PDB file of N, CA, C and O in Angstrom:
ATOM      1  N   MET A   1     -56.825   5.909   2.886  1.00 95.00           N
ATOM      2  CA  MET A   1     -56.555   6.837   1.800  1.00 95.00           C
ATOM      3  C   MET A   1     -56.989   8.256   2.166  1.00 95.00           C
ATOM      4  O   MET A   1     -56.308   9.196   1.802  1.00 95.00           O
ATOM      5  N   GLN A   2     -58.109   8.374   2.857  1.00 97.00           N
ATOM      6  CA  GLN A   2     -58.593   9.701   3.250  1.00 97.00           C
ATOM      7  C   GLN A   2     -57.603  10.387   4.188  1.00 97.00           C
ATOM      8  O   GLN A   2     -57.386  11.591   4.100  1.00 97.00           O
ATOM      9  N   ARG A   3     -56.999   9.607   5.072  1.00 97.00           N
ATOM     10  CA  ARG A   3     -56.039  10.172   6.018  1.00 97.00           C
ATOM     11  C   ARG A   3     -54.825  10.751   5.282  1.00 97.00           C
ATOM     12  O   ARG A   3     -54.335  11.823   5.627  1.00 97.00           O
ATOM     13  N   LEU A   4     -54.351  10.043   4.271  1.00 98.00           N
ATOM     14  CA  LEU A   4     -53.239  10.530   3.467  1.00 98.00           C
ATOM     15  C   LEU A   4     -53.619  11.829   2.766  1.00 98.00           C
ATOM     16  O   LEU A   4     -52.847  12.792   2.762  1.00 98.00           O
ATOM     17  N   THR A   5     -54.793  11.870   2.186  1.00 98.00           N
ATOM     18  CA  THR A   5     -55.270  13.076   1.512  1.00 98.00           C
ATOM     19  C   THR A   5     -55.354  14.245   2.485  1.00 98.00           C
ATOM     20  O   THR A   5     -54.915  15.357   2.168  1.00 98.00           O
ATOM     21  N   ASP A   6     -55.882  14.000   3.669  1.00 98.00           N
ATOM     22  CA  ASP A   6     -55.983  15.054   4.683  1.00 98.00           C
ATOM     23  C   ASP A   6     -54.606  15.553   5.101  1.00 98.00           C
ATOM     24  O   ASP A   6     -54.395  16.755   5.275  1.00 98.00           O
ATOM     25  N   THR A   7     -53.659  14.648   5.255  1.00 98.00           N
ATOM     26  CA  THR A   7     -52.297  15.027   5.633  1.00 98.00           C
ATOM     27  C   THR A   7     -51.660  15.889   4.556  1.00 98.00           C
ATOM     28  O   THR A   7     -51.043  16.915   4.856  1.00 98.00           O
ATOM     29  N   LEU A   8     -51.811  15.494   3.321  1.00 98.00           N
ATOM     30  CA  LEU A   8     -51.242  16.275   2.213  1.00 98.00           C
ATOM     31  C   LEU A   8     -51.867  17.665   2.126  1.00 98.00           C
ATOM     32  O   LEU A   8     -51.163  18.657   1.866  1.00 98.00           O
ATOM     33  N   LYS A   9     -53.159  17.754   2.348  1.00 98.00           N
ATOM     34  CA  LYS A   9     -53.833  19.061   2.343  1.00 98.00           C
ATOM     35  C   LYS A   9     -53.319  19.940   3.473  1.00 98.00           C
ATOM     36  O   LYS A   9     -53.102  21.147   3.289  1.00 98.00           O
ATOM     37  N   THR A  10     -53.107  19.351   4.633  1.00 98.00           N
ATOM     38  CA  THR A  10     -52.581  20.094   5.779  1.00 98.00           C
ATOM     39  C   THR A  10     -51.189  20.617   5.471  1.00 98.00           C
ATOM     40  O   THR A  10     -50.881  21.782   5.744  1.00 98.00           O
ATOM     41  N   TRP A  11     -50.346  19.775   4.908  1.00 98.00           N
ATOM     42  CA  TRP A  11     -48.991  20.199   4.572  1.00 98.00           C
ATOM     43  C   TRP A  11     -49.005  21.328   3.545  1.00 98.00           C
ATOM     44  O   TRP A  11     -48.249  22.284   3.664  1.00 98.00           O
ATOM     45  N   LYS A  12     -49.852  21.211   2.546  1.00 98.00           N
ATOM     46  CA  LYS A  12     -49.956  22.259   1.522  1.00 98.00           C
ATOM     47  C   LYS A  12     -50.412  23.572   2.153  1.00 98.00           C
ATOM     48  O   LYS A  12     -49.868  24.641   1.848  1.00 98.00           O
ATOM     49  N   TYR A  13     -51.386  23.505   3.048  1.00 98.00           N
ATOM     50  CA  TYR A  13     -51.870  24.698   3.740  1.00 98.00           C
ATOM     51  C   TYR A  13     -50.736  25.358   4.523  1.00 98.00           C
ATOM     52  O   TYR A  13     -50.584  26.579   4.493  1.00 98.00           O
ATOM     53  N   ARG A  14     -49.945  24.559   5.221  1.00 98.00           N
ATOM     54  CA  ARG A  14     -48.831  25.114   5.999  1.00 98.00           C
ATOM     55  C   ARG A  14     -47.796  25.779   5.107  1.00 98.00           C
ATOM     56  O   ARG A  14     -47.288  26.849   5.439  1.00 98.00           O
ATOM     57  N   ILE A  15     -47.481  25.159   3.983  1.00 97.00           N
ATOM     58  CA  ILE A  15     -46.508  25.740   3.057  1.00 97.00           C
ATOM     59  C   ILE A  15     -46.990  27.101   2.578  1.00 97.00           C
ATOM     60  O   ILE A  15     -46.258  28.096   2.639  1.00 97.00           O
ATOM     61  N   VAL A  16     -48.220  27.155   2.128  1.00 97.00           N
ATOM     62  CA  VAL A  16     -48.776  28.399   1.589  1.00 97.00           C
ATOM     63  C   VAL A  16     -48.890  29.468   2.670  1.00 97.00           C
ATOM     64  O   VAL A  16     -48.464  30.614   2.473  1.00 97.00           O
ATOM     65  N   SER A  17     -49.427  29.110   3.819  1.00 97.00           N
ATOM     66  CA  SER A  17     -49.647  30.111   4.868  1.00 97.00           C
ATOM     67  C   SER A  17     -48.329  30.640   5.425  1.00 97.00           C
ATOM     68  O   SER A  17     -48.216  31.826   5.750  1.00 97.00           O
ATOM     69  N   ARG A  18     -47.304  29.800   5.511  1.00 97.00           N
ATOM     70  CA  ARG A  18     -46.009  30.271   6.011  1.00 97.00           C
ATOM     71  C   ARG A  18     -45.323  31.180   5.009  1.00 97.00           C
ATOM     72  O   ARG A  18     -44.661  32.144   5.393  1.00 97.00           O
ATOM     73  N   ARG A  19     -45.498  30.910   3.732  1.00 96.00           N
ATOM     74  CA  ARG A  19     -44.973  31.824   2.706  1.00 96.00           C
ATOM     75  C   ARG A  19     -45.688  33.169   2.779  1.00 96.00           C
ATOM     76  O   ARG A  19     -45.066  34.225   2.680  1.00 96.00           O
ATOM     77  N   GLU A  20     -46.997  33.128   2.925  1.00 97.00           N
ATOM     78  CA  GLU A  20     -47.775  34.367   3.011  1.00 97.00           C
ATOM     79  C   GLU A  20     -47.406  35.161   4.256  1.00 97.00           C
ATOM     80  O   GLU A  20     -47.374  36.392   4.230  1.00 97.00           O
ATOM     81  N   LEU A  21     -47.114  34.480   5.329  1.00 96.00           N
ATOM     82  CA  LEU A  21     -46.720  35.135   6.565  1.00 96.00           C
ATOM     83  C   LEU A  21     -45.463  35.983   6.356  1.00 96.00           C
ATOM     84  O   LEU A  21     -45.348  37.089   6.880  1.00 96.00           O
ATOM     85  N   MET A  22     -44.541  35.483   5.563  1.00 95.00           N
ATOM     86  CA  MET A  22     -43.301  36.225   5.311  1.00 95.00           C
ATOM     87  C   MET A  22     -43.526  37.454   4.442  1.00 95.00           C
ATOM     88  O   MET A  22     -42.679  38.342   4.404  1.00 95.00           O
ATOM     89  N   ASP A  23     -44.660  37.532   3.757  1.00 96.00           N
ATOM     90  CA  ASP A  23     -44.964  38.695   2.920  1.00 96.00           C
ATOM     91  C   ASP A  23     -45.592  39.841   3.707  1.00 96.00           C
ATOM     92  O   ASP A  23     -45.753  40.939   3.171  1.00 96.00           O
ATOM     93  N   LEU A  24     -45.965  39.590   4.958  1.00 97.00           N
ATOM     94  CA  LEU A  24     -46.613  40.626   5.761  1.00 97.00           C
ATOM     95  C   LEU A  24     -45.587  41.601   6.321  1.00 97.00           C
ATOM     96  O   LEU A  24     -44.511  41.200   6.757  1.00 97.00           O
ATOM     97  N   ASP A  25     -45.937  42.873   6.317  1.00 96.00           N
ATOM     98  CA  ASP A  25     -45.040  43.859   6.917  1.00 96.00           C
ATOM     99  C   ASP A  25     -45.301  43.933   8.426  1.00 96.00           C
ATOM    100  O   ASP A  25     -46.208  43.287   8.959  1.00 96.00           O
ATOM    101  N   ALA A  26     -44.488  44.725   9.124  1.00 95.00           N
ATOM    102  CA  ALA A  26     -44.555  44.805  10.585  1.00 95.00           C
ATOM    103  C   ALA A  26     -45.933  45.260  11.063  1.00 95.00           C
ATOM    104  O   ALA A  26     -46.448  44.756  12.069  1.00 95.00           O
ATOM    105  N   HIS A  27     -46.552  46.183  10.349  1.00 97.00           N
ATOM    106  CA  HIS A  27     -47.879  46.677  10.730  1.00 97.00           C
ATOM    107  C   HIS A  27     -48.913  45.549  10.637  1.00 97.00           C
ATOM    108  O   HIS A  27     -49.739  45.374  11.543  1.00 97.00           O
ATOM    109  N   MET A  28     -48.884  44.810   9.555  1.00 97.00           N
ATOM    110  CA  MET A  28     -49.832  43.705   9.382  1.00 97.00           C
ATOM    111  C   MET A  28     -49.602  42.617  10.434  1.00 97.00           C
ATOM    112  O   MET A  28     -50.560  42.034  10.931  1.00 97.00           O
ATOM    113  N   LEU A  29     -48.337  42.348  10.747  1.00 97.00           N
ATOM    114  CA  LEU A  29     -48.049  41.352  11.777  1.00 97.00           C
ATOM    115  C   LEU A  29     -48.598  41.794  13.126  1.00 97.00           C
ATOM    116  O   LEU A  29     -49.162  40.986  13.867  1.00 97.00           O
ATOM    117  N   ARG A  30     -48.451  43.072  13.451  1.00 96.00           N
ATOM    118  CA  ARG A  30     -49.018  43.585  14.701  1.00 96.00           C
ATOM    119  C   ARG A  30     -50.523  43.406  14.724  1.00 96.00           C
ATOM    120  O   ARG A  30     -51.100  43.085  15.765  1.00 96.00           O
ATOM    121  N   ASP A  31     -51.175  43.608  13.585  1.00 97.00           N
ATOM    122  CA  ASP A  31     -52.627  43.449  13.502  1.00 97.00           C
ATOM    123  C   ASP A  31     -53.076  42.034  13.852  1.00 97.00           C
ATOM    124  O   ASP A  31     -54.166  41.843  14.396  1.00 97.00           O
ATOM    125  N   ILE A  32     -52.250  41.055  13.534  1.00 96.00           N
ATOM    126  CA  ILE A  32     -52.620  39.674  13.853  1.00 96.00           C
ATOM    127  C   ILE A  32     -51.947  39.179  15.126  1.00 96.00           C
ATOM    128  O   ILE A  32     -52.052  38.011  15.485  1.00 96.00           O
ATOM    129  N   GLY A  33     -51.250  40.081  15.815  1.00 97.00           N
ATOM    130  CA  GLY A  33     -50.690  39.758  17.124  1.00 97.00           C
ATOM    131  C   GLY A  33     -49.357  39.030  17.104  1.00 97.00           C
ATOM    132  O   GLY A  33     -49.040  38.306  18.046  1.00 97.00           O
ATOM    133  N   LEU A  34     -48.578  39.223  16.049  1.00 96.00           N
ATOM    134  CA  LEU A  34     -47.268  38.582  15.961  1.00 96.00           C
ATOM    135  C   LEU A  34     -46.158  39.613  15.852  1.00 96.00           C
ATOM    136  O   LEU A  34     -46.349  40.685  15.280  1.00 96.00           O
ATOM    137  N   THR A  35     -44.993  39.259  16.360  1.00 96.00           N
ATOM    138  CA  THR A  35     -43.799  40.080  16.160  1.00 96.00           C
ATOM    139  C   THR A  35     -43.064  39.555  14.927  1.00 96.00           C
ATOM    140  O   THR A  35     -43.350  38.458  14.428  1.00 96.00           O
ATOM    141  N   ASP A  36     -42.095  40.324  14.464  1.00 95.00           N
ATOM    142  CA  ASP A  36     -41.289  39.868  13.332  1.00 95.00           C
ATOM    143  C   ASP A  36     -40.587  38.551  13.669  1.00 95.00           C
ATOM    144  O   ASP A  36     -40.532  37.640  12.852  1.00 95.00           O
ATOM    145  N   LEU A  37     -40.076  38.463  14.873  1.00 96.00           N
ATOM    146  CA  LEU A  37     -39.360  37.257  15.296  1.00 96.00           C
ATOM    147  C   LEU A  37     -40.284  36.043  15.341  1.00 96.00           C
ATOM    148  O   LEU A  37     -39.916  34.950  14.892  1.00 96.00           O
ATOM    149  N   GLU A  38     -41.491  36.225  15.855  1.00 97.00           N
ATOM    150  CA  GLU A  38     -42.458  35.123  15.892  1.00 97.00           C
ATOM    151  C   GLU A  38     -42.833  34.666  14.486  1.00 97.00           C
ATOM    152  O   GLU A  38     -42.949  33.467  14.223  1.00 97.00           O
ATOM    153  N   ALA A  39     -43.008  35.619  13.588  1.00 96.00           N
ATOM    154  CA  ALA A  39     -43.358  35.290  12.202  1.00 96.00           C
ATOM    155  C   ALA A  39     -42.215  34.537  11.526  1.00 96.00           C
ATOM    156  O   ALA A  39     -42.442  33.541  10.830  1.00 96.00           O
ATOM    157  N   GLN A  40     -41.007  34.991  11.732  1.00 96.00           N
ATOM    158  CA  GLN A  40     -39.851  34.306  11.153  1.00 96.00           C
ATOM    159  C   GLN A  40     -39.703  32.898  11.707  1.00 96.00           C
ATOM    160  O   GLN A  40     -39.393  31.962  10.980  1.00 96.00           O
ATOM    161  N   SER A  41     -39.935  32.764  13.000  1.00 96.00           N
ATOM    162  CA  SER A  41     -39.839  31.452  13.635  1.00 96.00           C
ATOM    163  C   SER A  41     -40.875  30.494  13.054  1.00 96.00           C
ATOM    164  O   SER A  41     -40.561  29.338  12.749  1.00 96.00           O
ATOM    165  N   GLU A  42     -42.097  30.958  12.900  1.00 96.00           N
ATOM    166  CA  GLU A  42     -43.161  30.119  12.339  1.00 96.00           C
ATOM    167  C   GLU A  42     -42.865  29.781  10.879  1.00 96.00           C
ATOM    168  O   GLU A  42     -43.024  28.637  10.454  1.00 96.00           O
ATOM    169  N   ALA A  43     -42.437  30.760  10.120  1.00 95.00           N
ATOM    170  CA  ALA A  43     -42.195  30.549   8.689  1.00 95.00           C
ATOM    171  C   ALA A  43     -41.005  29.625   8.423  1.00 95.00           C
ATOM    172  O   ALA A  43     -40.955  28.979   7.387  1.00 95.00           O
ATOM    173  N   SER A  44     -40.097  29.538   9.365  1.00 96.00           N
ATOM    174  CA  SER A  44     -38.920  28.701   9.162  1.00 96.00           C
ATOM    175  C   SER A  44     -39.143  27.230   9.524  1.00 96.00           C
ATOM    176  O   SER A  44     -38.293  26.391   9.259  1.00 96.00           O
ATOM    177  N   LYS A  45     -40.305  26.921  10.090  1.00 97.00           N
ATOM    178  CA  LYS A  45     -40.592  25.532  10.432  1.00 97.00           C
ATOM    179  C   LYS A  45     -40.801  24.709   9.172  1.00 97.00           C
ATOM    180  O   LYS A  45     -41.368  25.187   8.192  1.00 97.00           O
ATOM    181  N   PRO A  46     -40.371  23.456   9.200  1.00 97.00           N
ATOM    182  CA  PRO A  46     -40.675  22.592   8.049  1.00 97.00           C
ATOM    183  C   PRO A  46     -42.181  22.326   7.971  1.00 97.00           C
ATOM    184  O   PRO A  46     -42.874  22.384   8.996  1.00 97.00           O
ATOM    185  N   PHE A  47     -42.671  22.042   6.782  1.00 96.00           N
ATOM    186  CA  PHE A  47     -44.127  21.903   6.593  1.00 96.00           C
ATOM    187  C   PHE A  47     -44.746  20.768   7.392  1.00 96.00           C
ATOM    188  O   PHE A  47     -45.933  20.791   7.671  1.00 96.00           O
ATOM    189  N   TRP A  48     -43.967  19.790   7.767  1.00 96.00           N
ATOM    190  CA  TRP A  48     -44.532  18.657   8.510  1.00 96.00           C
ATOM    191  C   TRP A  48     -44.652  18.924  10.001  1.00 96.00           C
ATOM    192  O   TRP A  48     -45.272  18.160  10.713  1.00 96.00           O
ATOM    193  N   ARG A  49     -44.102  20.048  10.487  1.00 96.00           N
ATOM    194  CA  ARG A  49     -44.211  20.385  11.907  1.00 96.00           C
ATOM    195  C   ARG A  49     -45.327  21.379  12.116  1.00 96.00           C
ATOM    196  O   ARG A  49     -45.453  22.377  11.414  1.00 96.00           O
ATOM    197  N   ALA A  50     -46.121  21.127  13.131  1.00 93.00           N
ATOM    198  CA  ALA A  50     -47.231  22.032  13.461  1.00 93.00           C
ATOM    199  C   ALA A  50     -46.731  23.239  14.217  1.00 93.00           C
ATOM    200  O   ALA A  50     -45.672  23.286  14.740  1.00 93.00           O
TER     201      ALA A  50
END
């Protein structure tokens, strides 16, 4: 049961963080070392893929 809970938490984290990534402008992305293309690529992944 704990493993299922951990998996669900991980998926939720990915959903939220990928949505937030799309809200960053080009300057903020540069600050974290990503290009627009890299951010789009990461944000377009399904939540179950790392």
